Every structure is written in C-alpha cells, then in structure tokens.
Short mmCIF file of C-alpha atoms in Angstrom, two decimals:
data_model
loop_
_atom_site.label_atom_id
_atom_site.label_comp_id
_atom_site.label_asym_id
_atom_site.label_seq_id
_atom_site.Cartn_x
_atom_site.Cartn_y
_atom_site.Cartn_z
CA UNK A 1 -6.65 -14.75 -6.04
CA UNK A 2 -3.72 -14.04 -3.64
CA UNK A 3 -4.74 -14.21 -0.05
CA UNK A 4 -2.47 -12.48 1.95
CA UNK A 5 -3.82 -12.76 5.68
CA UNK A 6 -2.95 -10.77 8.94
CA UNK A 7 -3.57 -12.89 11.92
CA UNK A 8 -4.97 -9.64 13.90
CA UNK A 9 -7.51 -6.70 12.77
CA UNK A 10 -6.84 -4.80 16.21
CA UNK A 11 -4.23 -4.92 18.77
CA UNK A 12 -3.60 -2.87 21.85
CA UNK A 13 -0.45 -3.40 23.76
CA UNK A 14 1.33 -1.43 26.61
CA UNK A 15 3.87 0.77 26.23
CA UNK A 16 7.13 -1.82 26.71
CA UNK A 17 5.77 -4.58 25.68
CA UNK A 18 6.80 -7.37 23.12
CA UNK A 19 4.94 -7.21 19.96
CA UNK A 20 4.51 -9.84 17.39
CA UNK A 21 2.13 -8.97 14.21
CA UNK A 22 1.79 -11.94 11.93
CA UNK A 23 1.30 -12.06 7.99
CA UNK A 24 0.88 -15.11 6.22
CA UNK A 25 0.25 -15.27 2.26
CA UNK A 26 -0.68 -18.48 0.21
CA UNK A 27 0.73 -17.69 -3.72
CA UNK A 28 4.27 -18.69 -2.94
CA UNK A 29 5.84 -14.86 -3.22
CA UNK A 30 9.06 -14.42 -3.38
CA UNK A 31 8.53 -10.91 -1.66
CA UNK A 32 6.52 -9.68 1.42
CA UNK A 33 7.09 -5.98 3.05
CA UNK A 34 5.92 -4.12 6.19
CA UNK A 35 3.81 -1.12 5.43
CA UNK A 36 3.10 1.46 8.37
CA UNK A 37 0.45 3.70 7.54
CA UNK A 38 -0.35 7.05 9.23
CA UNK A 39 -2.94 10.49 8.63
CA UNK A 40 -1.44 12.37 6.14
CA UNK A 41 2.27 10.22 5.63
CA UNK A 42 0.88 7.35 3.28
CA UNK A 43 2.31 4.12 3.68
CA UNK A 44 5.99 4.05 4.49
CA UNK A 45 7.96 0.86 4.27
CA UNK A 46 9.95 -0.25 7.15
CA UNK A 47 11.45 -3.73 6.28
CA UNK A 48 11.23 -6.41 3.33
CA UNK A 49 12.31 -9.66 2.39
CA UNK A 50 13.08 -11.33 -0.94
CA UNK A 51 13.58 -14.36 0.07
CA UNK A 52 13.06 -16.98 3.07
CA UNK A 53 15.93 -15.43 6.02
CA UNK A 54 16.36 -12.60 4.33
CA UNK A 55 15.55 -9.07 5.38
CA UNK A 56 16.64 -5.67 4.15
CA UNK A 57 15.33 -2.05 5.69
CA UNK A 58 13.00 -0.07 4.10
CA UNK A 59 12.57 3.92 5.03
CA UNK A 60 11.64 3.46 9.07
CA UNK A 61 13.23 0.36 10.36
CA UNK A 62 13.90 1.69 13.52
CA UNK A 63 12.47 0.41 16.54
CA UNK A 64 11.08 -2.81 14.29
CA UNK A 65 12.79 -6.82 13.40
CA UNK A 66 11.41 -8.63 11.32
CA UNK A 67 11.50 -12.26 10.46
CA UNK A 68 11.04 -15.11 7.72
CA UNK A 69 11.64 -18.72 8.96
CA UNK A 70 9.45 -19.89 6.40
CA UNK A 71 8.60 -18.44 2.66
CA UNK A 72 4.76 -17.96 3.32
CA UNK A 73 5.04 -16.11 7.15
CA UNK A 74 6.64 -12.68 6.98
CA UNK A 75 6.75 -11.41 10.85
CA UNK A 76 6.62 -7.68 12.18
CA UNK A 77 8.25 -7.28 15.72
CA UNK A 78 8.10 -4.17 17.80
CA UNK A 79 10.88 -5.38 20.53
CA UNK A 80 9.69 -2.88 23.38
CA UNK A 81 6.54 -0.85 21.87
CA UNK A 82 6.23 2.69 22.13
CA UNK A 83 3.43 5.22 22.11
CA UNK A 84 4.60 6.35 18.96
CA UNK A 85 4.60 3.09 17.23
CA UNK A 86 0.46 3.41 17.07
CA UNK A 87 -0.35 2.66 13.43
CA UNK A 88 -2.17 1.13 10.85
CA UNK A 89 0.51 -1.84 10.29
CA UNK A 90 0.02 -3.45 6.09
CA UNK A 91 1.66 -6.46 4.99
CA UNK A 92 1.96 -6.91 1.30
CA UNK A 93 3.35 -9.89 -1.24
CA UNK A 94 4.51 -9.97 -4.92
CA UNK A 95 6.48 -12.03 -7.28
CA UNK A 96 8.99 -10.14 -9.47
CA UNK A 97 7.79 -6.85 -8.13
CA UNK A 98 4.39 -6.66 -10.08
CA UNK A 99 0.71 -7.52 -8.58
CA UNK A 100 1.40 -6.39 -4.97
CA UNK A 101 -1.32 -7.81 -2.99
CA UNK A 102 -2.65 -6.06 1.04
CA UNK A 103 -3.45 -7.44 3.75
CA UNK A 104 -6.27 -6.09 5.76
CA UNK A 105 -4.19 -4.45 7.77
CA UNK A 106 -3.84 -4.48 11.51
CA UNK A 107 -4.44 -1.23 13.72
CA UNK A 108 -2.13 -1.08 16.33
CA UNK A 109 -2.89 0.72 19.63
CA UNK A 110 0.08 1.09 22.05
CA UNK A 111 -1.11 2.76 25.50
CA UNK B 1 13.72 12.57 -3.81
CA UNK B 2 11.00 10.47 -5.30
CA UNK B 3 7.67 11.64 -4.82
CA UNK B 4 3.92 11.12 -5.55
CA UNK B 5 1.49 13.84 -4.93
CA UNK B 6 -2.53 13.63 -5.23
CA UNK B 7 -5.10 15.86 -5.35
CA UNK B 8 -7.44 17.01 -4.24
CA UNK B 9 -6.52 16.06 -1.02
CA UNK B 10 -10.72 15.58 -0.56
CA UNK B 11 -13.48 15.53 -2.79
CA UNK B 12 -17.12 14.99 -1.83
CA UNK B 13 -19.60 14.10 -5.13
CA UNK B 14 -22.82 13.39 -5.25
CA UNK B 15 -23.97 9.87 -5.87
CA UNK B 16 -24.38 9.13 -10.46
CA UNK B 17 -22.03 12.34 -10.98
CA UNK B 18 -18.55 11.61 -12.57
CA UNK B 19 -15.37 12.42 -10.94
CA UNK B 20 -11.86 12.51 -11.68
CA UNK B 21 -8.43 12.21 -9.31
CA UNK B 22 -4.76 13.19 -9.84
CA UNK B 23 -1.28 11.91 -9.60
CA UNK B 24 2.32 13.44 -10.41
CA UNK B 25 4.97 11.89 -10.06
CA UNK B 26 8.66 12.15 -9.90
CA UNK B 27 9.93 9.04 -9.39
CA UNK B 28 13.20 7.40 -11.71
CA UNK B 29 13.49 5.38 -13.73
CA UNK B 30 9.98 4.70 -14.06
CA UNK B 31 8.67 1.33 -13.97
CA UNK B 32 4.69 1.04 -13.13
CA UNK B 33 2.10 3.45 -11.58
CA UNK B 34 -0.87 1.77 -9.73
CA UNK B 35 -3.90 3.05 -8.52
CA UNK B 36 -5.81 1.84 -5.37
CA UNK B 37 -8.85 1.41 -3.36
CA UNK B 38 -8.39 1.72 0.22
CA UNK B 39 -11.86 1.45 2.44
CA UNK B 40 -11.52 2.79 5.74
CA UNK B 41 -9.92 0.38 8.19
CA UNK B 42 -9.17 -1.99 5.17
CA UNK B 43 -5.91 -2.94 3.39
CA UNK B 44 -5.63 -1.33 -0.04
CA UNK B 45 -6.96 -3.11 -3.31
CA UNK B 46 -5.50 -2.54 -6.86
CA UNK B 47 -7.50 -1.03 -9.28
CA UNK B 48 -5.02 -1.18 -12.31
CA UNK B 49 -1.53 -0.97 -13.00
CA UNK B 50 0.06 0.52 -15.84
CA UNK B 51 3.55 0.07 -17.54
CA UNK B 52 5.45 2.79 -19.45
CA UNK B 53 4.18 1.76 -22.93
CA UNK B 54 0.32 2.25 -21.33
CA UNK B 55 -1.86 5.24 -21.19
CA UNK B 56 -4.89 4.03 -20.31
CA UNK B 57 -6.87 1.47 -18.60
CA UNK B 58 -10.20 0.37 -17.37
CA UNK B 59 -11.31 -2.39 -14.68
CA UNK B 60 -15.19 -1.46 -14.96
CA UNK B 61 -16.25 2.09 -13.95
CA UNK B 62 -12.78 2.59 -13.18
CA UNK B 63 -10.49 4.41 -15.87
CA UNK B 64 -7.02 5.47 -15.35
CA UNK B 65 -4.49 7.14 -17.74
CA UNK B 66 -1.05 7.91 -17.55
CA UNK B 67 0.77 10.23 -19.56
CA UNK B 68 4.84 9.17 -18.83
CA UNK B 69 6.32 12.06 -20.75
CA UNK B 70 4.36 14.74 -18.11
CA UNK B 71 4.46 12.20 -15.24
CA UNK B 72 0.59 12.77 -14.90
CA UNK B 73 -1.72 9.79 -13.66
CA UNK B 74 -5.46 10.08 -13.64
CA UNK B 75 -8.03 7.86 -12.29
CA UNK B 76 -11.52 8.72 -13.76
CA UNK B 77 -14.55 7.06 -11.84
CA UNK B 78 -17.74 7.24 -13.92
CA UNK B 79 -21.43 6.73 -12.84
CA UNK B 80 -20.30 6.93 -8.70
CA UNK B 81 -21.62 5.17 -6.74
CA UNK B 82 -22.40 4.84 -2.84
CA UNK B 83 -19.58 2.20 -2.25
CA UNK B 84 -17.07 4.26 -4.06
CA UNK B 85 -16.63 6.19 -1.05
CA UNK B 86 -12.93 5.47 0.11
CA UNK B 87 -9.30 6.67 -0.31
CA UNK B 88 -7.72 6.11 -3.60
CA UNK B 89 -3.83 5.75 -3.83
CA UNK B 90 -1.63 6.29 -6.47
CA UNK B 91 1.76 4.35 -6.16
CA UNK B 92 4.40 4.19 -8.60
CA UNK B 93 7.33 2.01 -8.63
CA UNK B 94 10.53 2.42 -9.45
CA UNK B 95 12.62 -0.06 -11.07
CA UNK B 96 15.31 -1.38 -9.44
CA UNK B 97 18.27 -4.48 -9.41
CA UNK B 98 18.05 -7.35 -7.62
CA UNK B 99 14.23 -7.76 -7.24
CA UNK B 100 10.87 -6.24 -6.09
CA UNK B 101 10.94 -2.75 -6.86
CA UNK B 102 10.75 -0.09 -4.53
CA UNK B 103 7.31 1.93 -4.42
CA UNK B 104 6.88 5.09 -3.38
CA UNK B 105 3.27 6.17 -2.30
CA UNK B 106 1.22 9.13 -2.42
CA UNK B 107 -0.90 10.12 0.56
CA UNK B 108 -4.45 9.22 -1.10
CA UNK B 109 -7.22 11.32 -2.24
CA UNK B 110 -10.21 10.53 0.54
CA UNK B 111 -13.61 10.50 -1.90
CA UNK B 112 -16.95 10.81 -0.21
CA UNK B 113 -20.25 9.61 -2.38
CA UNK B 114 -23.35 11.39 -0.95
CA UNK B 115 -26.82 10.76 -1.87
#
C-alpha cells in the first residue's frame, strides 16, 4: 500500500511565524498536492507538483510556497502565518491521476 | 463552475439499519468519481472509484453506483456498523492535459452509527 506520511498530527504556531509542514510518500508518485480542509468548504487545493521542482497553484495559493527538492518530499510553507491560515492541512500522491492516496493530515493551530 | 454536492448534509442511523448517501455532480469532461471515508481528525481513505463505463461497485459493505448520463453518485452502506461513523466524500475528477487531473470535492455527508 502507498504510505503517504505527514511528519506532524498537530501544530500550533504564532501568528508571524515561519511554517514548514512536511509530507513524504514512498510509491515513487509522480504527483503530490496540498489539501486545506475547513467546516463546511471541503478540501480546497492550494498548490501541486508533477514533477521533482515543479509547482503549479491550485484554487488558494495565496499566502502558501511550496517545495520539491526531491520526488518523495512535497513541502507546505506558510511564510508569515496568519490566524486565518488555521486548518486541517492534507497531503495527497498519485501516479497518472488515479489512486490518490491521504495523508493523515496535520491540524494546524495559528494563535 | 464545477461542482459536487452531497446530501444529506447529516444523517444519524441506528447501528444493523441500511443507509444510503448522495452525490451530483457537474463537473466536465468527466473522468472518475470517488467516494471516501474520512474519520474525524484522519486523512480521507478511498472507498472505490469509478470510471465512465462503471455503474456500480462494491469494496465489502460498501456499494456505490454512478449513473453518468444524470450525474448521480450513490454510496449504499449495508448492515452499519459502529465504526462506520465518519464523513463520506464524494470527489470527482475531471480530466485534464498534461497530467493528474484536477478534483473537485464535495463537502461530505457526516454519518453517525448509534446503538
């Protein structure tokens, strides 16, 4: 079975700070994406990659980077969190766009 | 705008009773519709996935159908049971050039199993 890991089940950062939310996955995907998911909105992509140094922007990029030095590590950053950047943060990984696999998921509370 | 709605929004069974969930859809062009189980505080888990030329499909007491001409989706959960209790998401993707289609979510249908 894919694994598709998130180094952190909960986070809580201050308002400002530098955020780094990890996801590592161990098929060899081509594809990973960053999943934000909140009461009553779903899941809402903000940013995927197809390949390794390659990013594109999904529906809510803003206030997020992202970055993939390597094909397995897909990284979420929040560059100066905000308030409104509290979330359920999902990584995800599939080849060929079929058999999406989740993360855990990491809940992020910014105070 | 592509969309994916579910309903009910809530349901609350009673534990052995049967139980079925919805899913329209408007996305285009078509290219899968999955259904998930999300526990609380959990990432989601796939249940099936369905292509166009599919209209039904069954991973244990789990049945879903899809009807692509009415853009229906059902997921029918038979003999519930205790550990059924979670939100179940429909997602359907949308094919698209250049690889990994894009999916477009609905917002879940939260079940509740009760003794």
């Amino acid at each position: 079975d894919v694994k598709v890991t998130q180094s952190s089940r909960y986070l809580v950062k201050r308002t400002g700070e530098k955020v780094f939310l990890e996801c590592v996955q161990d098929m060899d995907h081509e594809n990973m994406f960053w999943y934000r998911q909140d009461p009553g909105l779903g899941l809402r992509l903000i940013y995927f990659s197809y390949d390794v140094k390659m990013k594109e922007k999904g529906d809510i990029p803003e206030g997020y980077s992202v970055s993939r030095e390597k094909k397995e590590r897909f990284s979420l950053i929040l560059e100066s969190a905000s308030t409104n950047q509290t979330s359920m943060y999902l990584c995800a990984s599939s080849v060929a766009g079929y058999g999406y696999t989740f993360g855990s998921g990491t809940r992020l509370t910014v105070v | 705008k592509n969309q994916v709605e579910q309903s009910p929004q809530s349901l609350i069974i009673l534990e052995g009773k049967n139980c079925t969930l919805q899913c329209n859809y408007t996305v285009s062009p078509f290219s899968n519709l999955r259904w998930y189980k999300q526990d609380t505080g959990r990432g989601p888990v796939s249940l099936t996935i369905m292509t166009f030329s599919e209209n039904t499909k069954s991973n244990g007491r789990y049945t879903a159908t899809l009807d692509a001409d009415t853009k229906q989706s059902s997921l029918h959960i038979t003999a519930s049971q205790l550990s059924d209790s979670a939100s179940y998401i429909c997602v359907v993707s949308e094919t698209s050039t250049g690889g990994g289609n894009k999916l477009t979510f609905g917002t879940g249908t939260q079940l509740k199993v009760e003794l």
